[in-house]
PDB file of C-alpha atoms in Angstrom:
ATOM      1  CA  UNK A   1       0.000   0.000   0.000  1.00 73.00           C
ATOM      2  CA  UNK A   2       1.371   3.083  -0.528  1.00 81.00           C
ATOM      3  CA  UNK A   3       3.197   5.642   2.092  1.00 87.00           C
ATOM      4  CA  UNK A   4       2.887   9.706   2.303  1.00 91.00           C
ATOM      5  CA  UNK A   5       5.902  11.427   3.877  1.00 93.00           C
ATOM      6  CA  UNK A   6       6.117  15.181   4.061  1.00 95.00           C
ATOM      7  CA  UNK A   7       9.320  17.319   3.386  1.00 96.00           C
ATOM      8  CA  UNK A   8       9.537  20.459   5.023  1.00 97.00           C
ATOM      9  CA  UNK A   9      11.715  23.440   3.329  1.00 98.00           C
ATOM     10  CA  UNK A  10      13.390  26.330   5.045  1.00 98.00           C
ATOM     11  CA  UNK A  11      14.927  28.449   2.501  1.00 98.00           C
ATOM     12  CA  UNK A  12      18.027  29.462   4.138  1.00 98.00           C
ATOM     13  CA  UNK A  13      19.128  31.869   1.032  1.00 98.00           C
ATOM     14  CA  UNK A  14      16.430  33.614  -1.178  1.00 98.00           C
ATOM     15  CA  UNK A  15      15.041  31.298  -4.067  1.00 98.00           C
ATOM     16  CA  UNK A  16      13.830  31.927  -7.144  1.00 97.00           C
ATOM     17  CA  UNK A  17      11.392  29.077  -8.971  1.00 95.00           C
ATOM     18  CA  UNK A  18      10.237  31.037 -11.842  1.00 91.00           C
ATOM     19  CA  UNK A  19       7.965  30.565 -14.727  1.00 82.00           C
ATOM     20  CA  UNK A  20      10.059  31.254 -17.735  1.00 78.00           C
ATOM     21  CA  UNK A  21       7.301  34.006 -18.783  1.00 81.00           C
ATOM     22  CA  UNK A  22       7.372  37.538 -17.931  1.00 78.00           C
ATOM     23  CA  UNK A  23       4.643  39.390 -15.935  1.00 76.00           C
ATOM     24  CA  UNK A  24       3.937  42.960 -16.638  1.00 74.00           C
ATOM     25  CA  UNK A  25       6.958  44.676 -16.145  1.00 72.00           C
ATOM     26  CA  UNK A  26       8.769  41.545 -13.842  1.00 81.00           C
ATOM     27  CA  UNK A  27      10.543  39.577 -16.653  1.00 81.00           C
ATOM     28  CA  UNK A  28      11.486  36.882 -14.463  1.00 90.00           C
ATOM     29  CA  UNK A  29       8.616  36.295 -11.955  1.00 94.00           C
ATOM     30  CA  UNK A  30       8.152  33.045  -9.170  1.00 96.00           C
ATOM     31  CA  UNK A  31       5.797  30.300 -10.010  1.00 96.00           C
ATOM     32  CA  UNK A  32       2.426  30.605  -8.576  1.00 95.00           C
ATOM     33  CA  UNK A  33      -0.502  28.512  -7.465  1.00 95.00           C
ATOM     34  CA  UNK A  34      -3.566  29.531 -10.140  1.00 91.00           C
ATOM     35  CA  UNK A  35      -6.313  29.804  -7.265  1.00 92.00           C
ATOM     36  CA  UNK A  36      -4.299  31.544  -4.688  1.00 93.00           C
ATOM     37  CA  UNK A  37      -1.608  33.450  -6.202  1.00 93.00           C
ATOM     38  CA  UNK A  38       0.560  32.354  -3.876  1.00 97.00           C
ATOM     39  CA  UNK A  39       4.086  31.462  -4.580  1.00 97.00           C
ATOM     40  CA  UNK A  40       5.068  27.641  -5.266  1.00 98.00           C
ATOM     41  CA  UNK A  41       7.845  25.581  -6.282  1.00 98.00           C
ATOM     42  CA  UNK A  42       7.265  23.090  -9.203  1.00 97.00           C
ATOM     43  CA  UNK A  43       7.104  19.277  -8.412  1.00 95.00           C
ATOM     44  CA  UNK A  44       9.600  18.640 -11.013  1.00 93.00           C
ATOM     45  CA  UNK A  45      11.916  21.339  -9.469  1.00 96.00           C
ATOM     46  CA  UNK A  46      11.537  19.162  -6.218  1.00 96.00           C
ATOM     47  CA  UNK A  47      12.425  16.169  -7.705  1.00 93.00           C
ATOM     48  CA  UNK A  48      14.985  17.141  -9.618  1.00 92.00           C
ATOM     49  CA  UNK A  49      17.069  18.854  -6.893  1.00 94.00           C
ATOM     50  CA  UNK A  50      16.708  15.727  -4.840  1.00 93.00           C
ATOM     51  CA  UNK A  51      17.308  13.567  -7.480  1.00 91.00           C
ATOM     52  CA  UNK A  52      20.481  15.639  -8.495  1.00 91.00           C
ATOM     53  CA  UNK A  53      21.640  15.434  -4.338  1.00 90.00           C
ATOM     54  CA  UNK A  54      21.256  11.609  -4.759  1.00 87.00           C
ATOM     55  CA  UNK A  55      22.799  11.346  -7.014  1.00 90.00           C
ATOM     56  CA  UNK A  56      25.950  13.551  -6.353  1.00 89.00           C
ATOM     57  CA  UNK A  57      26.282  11.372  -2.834  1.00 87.00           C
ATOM     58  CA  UNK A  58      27.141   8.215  -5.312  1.00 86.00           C
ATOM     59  CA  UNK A  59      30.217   9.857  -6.304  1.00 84.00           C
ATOM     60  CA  UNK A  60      32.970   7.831  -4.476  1.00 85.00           C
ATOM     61  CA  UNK A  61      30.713   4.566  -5.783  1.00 86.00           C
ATOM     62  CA  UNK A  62      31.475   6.435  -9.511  1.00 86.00           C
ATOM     63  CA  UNK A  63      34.882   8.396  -9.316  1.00 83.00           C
ATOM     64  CA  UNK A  64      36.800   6.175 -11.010  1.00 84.00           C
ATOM     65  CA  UNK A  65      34.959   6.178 -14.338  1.00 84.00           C
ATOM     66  CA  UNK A  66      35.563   8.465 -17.083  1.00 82.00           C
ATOM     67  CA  UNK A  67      32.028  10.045 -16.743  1.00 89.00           C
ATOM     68  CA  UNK A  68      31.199   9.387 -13.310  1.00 90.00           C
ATOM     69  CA  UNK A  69      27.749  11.411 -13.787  1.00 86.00           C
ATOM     70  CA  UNK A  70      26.257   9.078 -16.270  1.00 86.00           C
ATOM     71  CA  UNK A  71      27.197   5.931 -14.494  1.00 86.00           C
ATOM     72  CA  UNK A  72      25.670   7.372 -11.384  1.00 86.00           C
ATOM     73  CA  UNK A  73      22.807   8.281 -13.219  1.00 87.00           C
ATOM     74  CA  UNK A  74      22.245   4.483 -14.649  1.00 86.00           C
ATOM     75  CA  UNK A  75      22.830   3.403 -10.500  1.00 88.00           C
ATOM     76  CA  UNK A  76      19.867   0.678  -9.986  1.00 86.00           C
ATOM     77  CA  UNK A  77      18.789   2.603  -6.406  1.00 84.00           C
ATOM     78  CA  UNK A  78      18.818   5.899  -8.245  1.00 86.00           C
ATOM     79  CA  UNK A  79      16.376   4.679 -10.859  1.00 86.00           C
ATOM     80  CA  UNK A  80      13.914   2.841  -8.595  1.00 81.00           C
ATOM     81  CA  UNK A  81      13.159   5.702  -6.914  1.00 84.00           C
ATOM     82  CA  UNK A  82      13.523   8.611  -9.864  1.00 86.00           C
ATOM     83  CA  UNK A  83      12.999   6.767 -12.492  1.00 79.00           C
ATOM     84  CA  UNK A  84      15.337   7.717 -15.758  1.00 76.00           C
ATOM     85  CA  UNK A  85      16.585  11.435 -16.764  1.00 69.00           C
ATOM     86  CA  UNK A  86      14.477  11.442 -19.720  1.00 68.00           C
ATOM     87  CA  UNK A  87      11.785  10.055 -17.894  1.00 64.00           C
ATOM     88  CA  UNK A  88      11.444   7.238 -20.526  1.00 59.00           C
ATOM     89  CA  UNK A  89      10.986   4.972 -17.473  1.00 59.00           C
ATOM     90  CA  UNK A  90       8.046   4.879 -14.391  1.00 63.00           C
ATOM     91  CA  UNK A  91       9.357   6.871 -11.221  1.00 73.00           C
ATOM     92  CA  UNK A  92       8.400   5.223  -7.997  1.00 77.00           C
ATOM     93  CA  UNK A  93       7.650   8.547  -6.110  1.00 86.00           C
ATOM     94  CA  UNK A  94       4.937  10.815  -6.940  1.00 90.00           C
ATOM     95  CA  UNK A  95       6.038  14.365  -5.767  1.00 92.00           C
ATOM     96  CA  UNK A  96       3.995  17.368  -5.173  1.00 95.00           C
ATOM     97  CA  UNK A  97       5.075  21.060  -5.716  1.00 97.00           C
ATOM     98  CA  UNK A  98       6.634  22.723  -3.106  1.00 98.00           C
ATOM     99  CA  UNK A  99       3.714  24.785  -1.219  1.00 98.00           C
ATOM    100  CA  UNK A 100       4.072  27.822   1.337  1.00 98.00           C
ATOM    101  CA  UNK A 101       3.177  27.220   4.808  1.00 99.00           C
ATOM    102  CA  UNK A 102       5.161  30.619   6.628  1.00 99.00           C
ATOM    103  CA  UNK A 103       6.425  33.733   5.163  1.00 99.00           C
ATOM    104  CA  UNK A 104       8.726  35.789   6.707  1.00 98.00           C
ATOM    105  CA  UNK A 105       8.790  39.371   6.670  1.00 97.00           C
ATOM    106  CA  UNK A 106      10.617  42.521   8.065  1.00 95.00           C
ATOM    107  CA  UNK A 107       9.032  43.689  11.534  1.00 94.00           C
ATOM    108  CA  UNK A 108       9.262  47.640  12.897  1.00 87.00           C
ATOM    109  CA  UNK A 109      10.065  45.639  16.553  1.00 88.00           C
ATOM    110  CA  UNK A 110      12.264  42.392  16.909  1.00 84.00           C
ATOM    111  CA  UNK A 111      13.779  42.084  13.002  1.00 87.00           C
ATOM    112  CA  UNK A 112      11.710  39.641  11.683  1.00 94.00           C
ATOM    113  CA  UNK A 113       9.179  37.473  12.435  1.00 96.00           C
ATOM    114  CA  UNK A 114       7.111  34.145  10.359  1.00 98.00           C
ATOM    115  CA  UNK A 115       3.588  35.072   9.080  1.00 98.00           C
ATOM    116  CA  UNK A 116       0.624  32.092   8.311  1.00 99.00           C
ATOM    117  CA  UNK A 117      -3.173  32.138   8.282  1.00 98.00           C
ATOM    118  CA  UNK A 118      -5.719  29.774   8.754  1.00 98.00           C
ATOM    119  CA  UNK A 119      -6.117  28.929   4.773  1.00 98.00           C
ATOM    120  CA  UNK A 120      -2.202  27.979   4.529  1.00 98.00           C
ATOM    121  CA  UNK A 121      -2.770  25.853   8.017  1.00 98.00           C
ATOM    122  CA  UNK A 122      -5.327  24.145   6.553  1.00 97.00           C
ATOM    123  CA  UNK A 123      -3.911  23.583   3.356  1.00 96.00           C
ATOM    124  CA  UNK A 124      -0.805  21.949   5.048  1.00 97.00           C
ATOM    125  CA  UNK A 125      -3.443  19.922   7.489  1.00 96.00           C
ATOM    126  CA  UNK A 126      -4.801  18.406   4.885  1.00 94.00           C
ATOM    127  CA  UNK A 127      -1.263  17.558   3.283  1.00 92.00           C
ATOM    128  CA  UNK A 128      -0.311  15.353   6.181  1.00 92.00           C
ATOM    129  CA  UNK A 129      -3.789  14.278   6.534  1.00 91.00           C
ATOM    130  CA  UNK A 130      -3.803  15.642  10.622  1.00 93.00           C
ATOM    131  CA  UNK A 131      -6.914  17.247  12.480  1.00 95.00           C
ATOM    132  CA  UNK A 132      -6.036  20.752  12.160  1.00 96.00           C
ATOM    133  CA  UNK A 133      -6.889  22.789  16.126  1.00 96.00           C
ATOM    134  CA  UNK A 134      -9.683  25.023  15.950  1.00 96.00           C
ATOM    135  CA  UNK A 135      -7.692  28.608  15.634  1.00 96.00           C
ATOM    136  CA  UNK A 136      -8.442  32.125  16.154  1.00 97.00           C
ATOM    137  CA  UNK A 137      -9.986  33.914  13.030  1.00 97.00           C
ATOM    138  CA  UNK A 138      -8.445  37.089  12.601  1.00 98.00           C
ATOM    139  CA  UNK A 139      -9.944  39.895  10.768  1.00 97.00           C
ATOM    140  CA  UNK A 140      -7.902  41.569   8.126  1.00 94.00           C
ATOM    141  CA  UNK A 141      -6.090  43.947  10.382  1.00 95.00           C
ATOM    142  CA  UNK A 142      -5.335  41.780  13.388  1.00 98.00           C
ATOM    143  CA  UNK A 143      -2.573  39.432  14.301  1.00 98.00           C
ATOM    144  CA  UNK A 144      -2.304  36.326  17.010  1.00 98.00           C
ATOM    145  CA  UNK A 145       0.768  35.875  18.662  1.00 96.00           C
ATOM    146  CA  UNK A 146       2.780  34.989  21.567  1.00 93.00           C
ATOM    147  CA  UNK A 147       2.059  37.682  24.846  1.00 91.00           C
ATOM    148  CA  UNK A 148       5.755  38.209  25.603  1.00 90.00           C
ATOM    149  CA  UNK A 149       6.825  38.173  21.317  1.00 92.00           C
ATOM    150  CA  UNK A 150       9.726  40.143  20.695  1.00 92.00           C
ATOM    151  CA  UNK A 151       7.192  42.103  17.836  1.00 94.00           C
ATOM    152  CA  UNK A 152       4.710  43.523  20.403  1.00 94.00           C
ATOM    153  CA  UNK A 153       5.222  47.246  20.671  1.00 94.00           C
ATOM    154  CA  UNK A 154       3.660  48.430  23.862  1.00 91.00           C
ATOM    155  CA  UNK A 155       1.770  44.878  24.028  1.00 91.00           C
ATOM    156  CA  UNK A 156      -0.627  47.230  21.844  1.00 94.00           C
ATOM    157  CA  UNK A 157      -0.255  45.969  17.927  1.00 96.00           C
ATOM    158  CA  UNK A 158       2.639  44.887  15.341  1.00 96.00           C
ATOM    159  CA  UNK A 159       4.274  46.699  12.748  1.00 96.00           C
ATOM    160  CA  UNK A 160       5.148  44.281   9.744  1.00 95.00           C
ATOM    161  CA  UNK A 161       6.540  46.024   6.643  1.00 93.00           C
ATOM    162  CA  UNK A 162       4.519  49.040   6.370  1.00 90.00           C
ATOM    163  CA  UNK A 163       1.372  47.126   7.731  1.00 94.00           C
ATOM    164  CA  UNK A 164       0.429  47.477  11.466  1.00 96.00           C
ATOM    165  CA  UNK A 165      -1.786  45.033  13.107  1.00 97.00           C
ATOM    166  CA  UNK A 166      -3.722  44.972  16.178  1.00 98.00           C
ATOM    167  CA  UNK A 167      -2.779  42.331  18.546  1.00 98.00           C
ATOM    168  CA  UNK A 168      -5.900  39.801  19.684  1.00 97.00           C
ATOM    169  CA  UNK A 169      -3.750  37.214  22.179  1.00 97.00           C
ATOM    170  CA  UNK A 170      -2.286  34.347  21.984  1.00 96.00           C
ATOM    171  CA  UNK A 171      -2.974  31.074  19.523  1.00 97.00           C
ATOM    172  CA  UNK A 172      -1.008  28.274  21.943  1.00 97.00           C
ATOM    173  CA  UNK A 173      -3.241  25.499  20.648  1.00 96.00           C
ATOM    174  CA  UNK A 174      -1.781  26.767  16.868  1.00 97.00           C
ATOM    175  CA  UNK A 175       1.860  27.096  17.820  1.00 97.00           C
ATOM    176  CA  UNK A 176       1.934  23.302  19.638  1.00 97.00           C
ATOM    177  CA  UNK A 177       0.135  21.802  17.031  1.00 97.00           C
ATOM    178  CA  UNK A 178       3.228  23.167  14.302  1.00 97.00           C
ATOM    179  CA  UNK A 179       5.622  21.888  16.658  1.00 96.00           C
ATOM    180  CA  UNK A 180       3.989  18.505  17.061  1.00 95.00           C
ATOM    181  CA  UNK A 181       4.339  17.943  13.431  1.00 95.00           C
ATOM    182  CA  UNK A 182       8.345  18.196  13.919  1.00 94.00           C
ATOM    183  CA  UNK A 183      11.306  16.371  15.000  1.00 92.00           C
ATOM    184  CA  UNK A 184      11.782  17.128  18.154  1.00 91.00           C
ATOM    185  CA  UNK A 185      15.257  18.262  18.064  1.00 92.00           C
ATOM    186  CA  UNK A 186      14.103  20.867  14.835  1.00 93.00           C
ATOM    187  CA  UNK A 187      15.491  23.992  15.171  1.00 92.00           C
ATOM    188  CA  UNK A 188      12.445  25.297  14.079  1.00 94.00           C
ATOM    189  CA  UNK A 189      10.630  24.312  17.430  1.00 95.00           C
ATOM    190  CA  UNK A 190      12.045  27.302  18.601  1.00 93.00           C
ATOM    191  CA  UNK A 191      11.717  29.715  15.511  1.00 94.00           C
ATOM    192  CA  UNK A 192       7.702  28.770  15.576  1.00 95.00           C
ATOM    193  CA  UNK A 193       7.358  29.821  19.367  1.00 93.00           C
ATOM    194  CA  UNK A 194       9.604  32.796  18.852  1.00 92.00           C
ATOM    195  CA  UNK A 195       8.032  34.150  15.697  1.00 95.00           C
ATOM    196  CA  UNK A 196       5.173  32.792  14.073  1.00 98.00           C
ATOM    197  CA  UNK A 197       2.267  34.921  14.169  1.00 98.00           C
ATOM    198  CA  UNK A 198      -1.270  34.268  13.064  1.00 99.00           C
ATOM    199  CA  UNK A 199      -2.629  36.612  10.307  1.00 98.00           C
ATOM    200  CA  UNK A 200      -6.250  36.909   8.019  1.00 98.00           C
ATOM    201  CA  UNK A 201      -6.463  35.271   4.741  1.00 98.00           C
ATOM    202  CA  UNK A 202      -6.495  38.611   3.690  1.00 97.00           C
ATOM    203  CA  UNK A 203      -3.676  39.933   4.990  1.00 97.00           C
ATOM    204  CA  UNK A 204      -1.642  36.945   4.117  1.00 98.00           C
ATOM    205  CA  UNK A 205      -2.848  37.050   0.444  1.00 97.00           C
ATOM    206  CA  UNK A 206      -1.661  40.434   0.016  1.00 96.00           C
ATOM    207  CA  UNK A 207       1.917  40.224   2.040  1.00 97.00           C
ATOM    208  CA  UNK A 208       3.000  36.788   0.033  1.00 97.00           C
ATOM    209  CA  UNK A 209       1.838  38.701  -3.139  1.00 94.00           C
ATOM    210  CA  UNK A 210       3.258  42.173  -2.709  1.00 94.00           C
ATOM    211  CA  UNK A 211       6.911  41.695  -0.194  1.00 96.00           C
ATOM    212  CA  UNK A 212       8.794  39.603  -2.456  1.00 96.00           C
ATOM    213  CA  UNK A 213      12.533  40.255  -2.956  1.00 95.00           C
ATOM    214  CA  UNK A 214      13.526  41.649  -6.139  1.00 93.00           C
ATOM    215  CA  UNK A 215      16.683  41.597  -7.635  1.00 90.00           C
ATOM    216  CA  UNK A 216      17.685  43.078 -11.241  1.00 83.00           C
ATOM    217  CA  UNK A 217      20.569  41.108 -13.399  1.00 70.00           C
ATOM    218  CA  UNK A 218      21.942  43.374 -16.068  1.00 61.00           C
ATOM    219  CA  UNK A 219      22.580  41.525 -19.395  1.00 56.00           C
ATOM    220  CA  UNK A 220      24.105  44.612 -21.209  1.00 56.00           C
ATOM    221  CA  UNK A 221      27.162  46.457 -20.657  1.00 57.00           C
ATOM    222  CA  UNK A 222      26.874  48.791 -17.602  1.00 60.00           C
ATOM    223  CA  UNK A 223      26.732  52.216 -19.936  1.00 57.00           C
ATOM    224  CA  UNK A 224      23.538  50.886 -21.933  1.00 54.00           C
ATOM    225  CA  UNK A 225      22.908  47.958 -19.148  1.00 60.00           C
ATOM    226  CA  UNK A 226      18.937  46.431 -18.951  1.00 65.00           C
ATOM    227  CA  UNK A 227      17.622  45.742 -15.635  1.00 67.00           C
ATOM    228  CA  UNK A 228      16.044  42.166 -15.623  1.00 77.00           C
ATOM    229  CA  UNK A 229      14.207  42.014 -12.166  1.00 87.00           C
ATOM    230  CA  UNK A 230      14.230  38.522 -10.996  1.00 92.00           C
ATOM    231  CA  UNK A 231      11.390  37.562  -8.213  1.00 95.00           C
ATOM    232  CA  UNK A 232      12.647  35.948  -4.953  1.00 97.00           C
ATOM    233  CA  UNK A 233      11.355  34.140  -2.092  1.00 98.00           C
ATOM    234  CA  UNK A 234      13.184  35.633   0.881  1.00 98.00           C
ATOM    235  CA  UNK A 235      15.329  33.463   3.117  1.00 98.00           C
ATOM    236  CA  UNK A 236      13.129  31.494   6.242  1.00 98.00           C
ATOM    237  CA  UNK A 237      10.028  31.381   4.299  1.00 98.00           C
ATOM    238  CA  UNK A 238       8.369  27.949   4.868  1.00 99.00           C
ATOM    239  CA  UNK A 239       7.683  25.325   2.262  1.00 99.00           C
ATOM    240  CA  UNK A 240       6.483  22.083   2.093  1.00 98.00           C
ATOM    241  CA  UNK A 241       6.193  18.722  -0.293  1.00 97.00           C
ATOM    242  CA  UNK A 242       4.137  15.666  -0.083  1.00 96.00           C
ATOM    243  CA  UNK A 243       5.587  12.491  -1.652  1.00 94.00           C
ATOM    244  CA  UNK A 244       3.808   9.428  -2.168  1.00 92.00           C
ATOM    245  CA  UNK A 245       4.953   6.293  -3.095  1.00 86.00           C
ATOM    246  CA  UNK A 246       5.527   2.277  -2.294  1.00 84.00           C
ATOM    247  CA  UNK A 247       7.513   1.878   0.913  1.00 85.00           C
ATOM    248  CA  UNK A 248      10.567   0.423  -0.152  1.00 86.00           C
ATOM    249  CA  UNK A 249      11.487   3.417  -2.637  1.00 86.00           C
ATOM    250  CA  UNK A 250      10.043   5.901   0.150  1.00 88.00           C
ATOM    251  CA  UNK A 251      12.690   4.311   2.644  1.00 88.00           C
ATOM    252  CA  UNK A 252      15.522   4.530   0.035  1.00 86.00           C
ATOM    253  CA  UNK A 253      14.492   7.898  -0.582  1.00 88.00           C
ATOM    254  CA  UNK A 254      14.305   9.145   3.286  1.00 88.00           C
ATOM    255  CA  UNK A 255      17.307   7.157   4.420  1.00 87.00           C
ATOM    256  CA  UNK A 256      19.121   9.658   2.169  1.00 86.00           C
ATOM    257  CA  UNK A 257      17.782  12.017   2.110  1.00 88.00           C
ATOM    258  CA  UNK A 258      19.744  15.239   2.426  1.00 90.00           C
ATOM    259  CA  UNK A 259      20.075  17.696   5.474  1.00 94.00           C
ATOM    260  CA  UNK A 260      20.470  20.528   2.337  1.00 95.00           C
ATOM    261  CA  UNK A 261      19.301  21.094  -0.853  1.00 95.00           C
ATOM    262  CA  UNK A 262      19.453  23.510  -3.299  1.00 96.00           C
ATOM    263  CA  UNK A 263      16.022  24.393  -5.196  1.00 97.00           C
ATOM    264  CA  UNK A 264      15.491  26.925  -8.371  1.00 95.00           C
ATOM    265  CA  UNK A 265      17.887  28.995 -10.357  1.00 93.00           C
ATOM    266  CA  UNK A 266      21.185  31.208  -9.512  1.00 93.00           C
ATOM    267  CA  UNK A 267      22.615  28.514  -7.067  1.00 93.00           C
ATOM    268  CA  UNK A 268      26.280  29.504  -8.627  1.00 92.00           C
ATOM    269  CA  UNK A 269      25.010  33.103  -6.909  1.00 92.00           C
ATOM    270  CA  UNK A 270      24.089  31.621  -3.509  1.00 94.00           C
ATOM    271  CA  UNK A 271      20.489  31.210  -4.258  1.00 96.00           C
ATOM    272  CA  UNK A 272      18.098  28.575  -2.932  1.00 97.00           C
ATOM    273  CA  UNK A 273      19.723  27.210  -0.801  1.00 98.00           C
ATOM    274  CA  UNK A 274      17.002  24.639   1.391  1.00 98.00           C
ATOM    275  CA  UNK A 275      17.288  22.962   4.878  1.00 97.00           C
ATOM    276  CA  UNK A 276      15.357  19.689   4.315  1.00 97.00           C
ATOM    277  CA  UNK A 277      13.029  18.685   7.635  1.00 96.00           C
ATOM    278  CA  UNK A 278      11.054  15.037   7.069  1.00 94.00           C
ATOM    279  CA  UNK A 279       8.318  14.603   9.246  1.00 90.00           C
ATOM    280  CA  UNK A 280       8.090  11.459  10.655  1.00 71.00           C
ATOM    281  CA  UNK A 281       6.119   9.077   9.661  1.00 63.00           C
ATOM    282  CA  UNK A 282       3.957   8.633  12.002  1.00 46.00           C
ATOM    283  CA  UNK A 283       2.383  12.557  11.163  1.00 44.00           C
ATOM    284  CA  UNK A 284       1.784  11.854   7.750  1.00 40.00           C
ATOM    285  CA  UNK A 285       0.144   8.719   7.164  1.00 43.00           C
ATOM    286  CA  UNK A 286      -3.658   8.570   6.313  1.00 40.00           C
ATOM    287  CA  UNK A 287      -5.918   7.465   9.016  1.00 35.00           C
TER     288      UNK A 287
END
């Protein structure tokens, strides 16, 4: 029968998963979902960076051939679980693109802290098939956090970007449900009590949408240069990947499966650069 595992992402350098088409005046904008506009990473971008850090880890099997790359590439584990390059061959994983479960964002008081909402908690609920709490509902201009958060300003509201929000109380149940879907030992335990706040639909729709990093390439010589503004998640946003498959592949997969990765383009510039969590398995199978 098959297994479900969950891969969390935590972009550690700004990534950019585009769509090869311009956007107005953005030539190079990220890949969004159609229904929410919210940013996404492709399942074949997913795939192929983890089939790419699989592969690279059989080098010392390979080294000693002339083209180490395409005898890795023809490696019998490899191809059970990717299937071929050209894709001539059944894969044994299904992957699923890369959604957004926390966006991070510049705050007036305490740096920066993680944004979600209830849509994006649901959404991810339903990924790793868990009863999601019943949360707070915030209205467009309020925000749920922590009483002693490092964002409160006078224990009064929360300045994110240019956007201040008035603060409603706590959302404990929220926060420990996150954590519960962890390792224990995650890092991120701490980053979710520290600085994940609870925003509207609204709010979140319009913050993922709008406080992107841009960055412009020039491909002309600087005294007649062109600026080509590429779209970037920022670094610590939250993603997340559901894989499905038969549970020997899964288990090859996992038992490798890298502490980084690198997702997207520009990663000779430093870009996308991913810590990989897996949820255990435990959180993610169906009921």
């Amino acid at each position: 029968m098959p297994e479900q595992r969950t891969l969390l992402f935590q972009t550690l350098t700004s990534l950019h998963a585009g769509t090869g088409q311009p956007r107005g005046a953005l030539k190079n904008p990220l890949l969004r979902e159609s229904d929410t506009r919210w940013p996404v990473v492709s399942a074949s971008t997913v795939k192929g960076a983890l089939r790419k850090q699989m592969r690279d880890a059989l080098y010392s099997q390979y080294e000693a051939s002339d083209d180490w790359k395409n005898q890795a590439n023809s490696d019998p584990q490899l191809l059970e679980v990717f299937g071929t390059q050209a894709e001539t061959s059944p894969t044994a994983l299904t992957f699923g693109p890369a959604r957004i479960l926390a966006f991070p964002l510049r705050s007036a008081h305490g740096i920066w802290g993680l944004i979600t909402c209830p849509s994006a908690l649901a959404q991810f609920a339903q990924s790793i098939s868990q009863p999601l709490p019943e949360l707070p509902q915030p209205e467009k201009t309020q925000v749920f956090c922590d009483s002693e958060s490092p964002f409160l300003i006078e224990k009064k509201v929360v300045i994110l970007e240019d956007i201040e929000l008035g603060f409603q109380g706590a959302w404990p149940e929220g926060i420990q449900w996150l954590q519960a879907q962890l390792p224990a030992e995650s890092e991120l335990q701490s980053t979710l009590s520290n600085r994940l706040m609870l925003v509207s639909d609204t709010c979140f729709n319009l913050l993922v949408q709008s406080k992107t990093e841009l960055f412009d390439f020039h491909t002309q010589p600087k005294e007649n240069k062109q600026a080509q503004p590429v779209e970037f998640l920022p670094a610590e946003t939250l993603l997340y990947t559901l894989i499905t498959s038969e549970p020997a592949p899964l288990q090859t997969l996992l038992s490798q499966c890298p502490e980084y990765i690198h997702l997207g383009a520009y990663q000779s510039l430093g870009k996308g650069l991913c810590a990989v969590i897996p949820l255990s398995k435990e959180k993610t199978d169906h009921v």
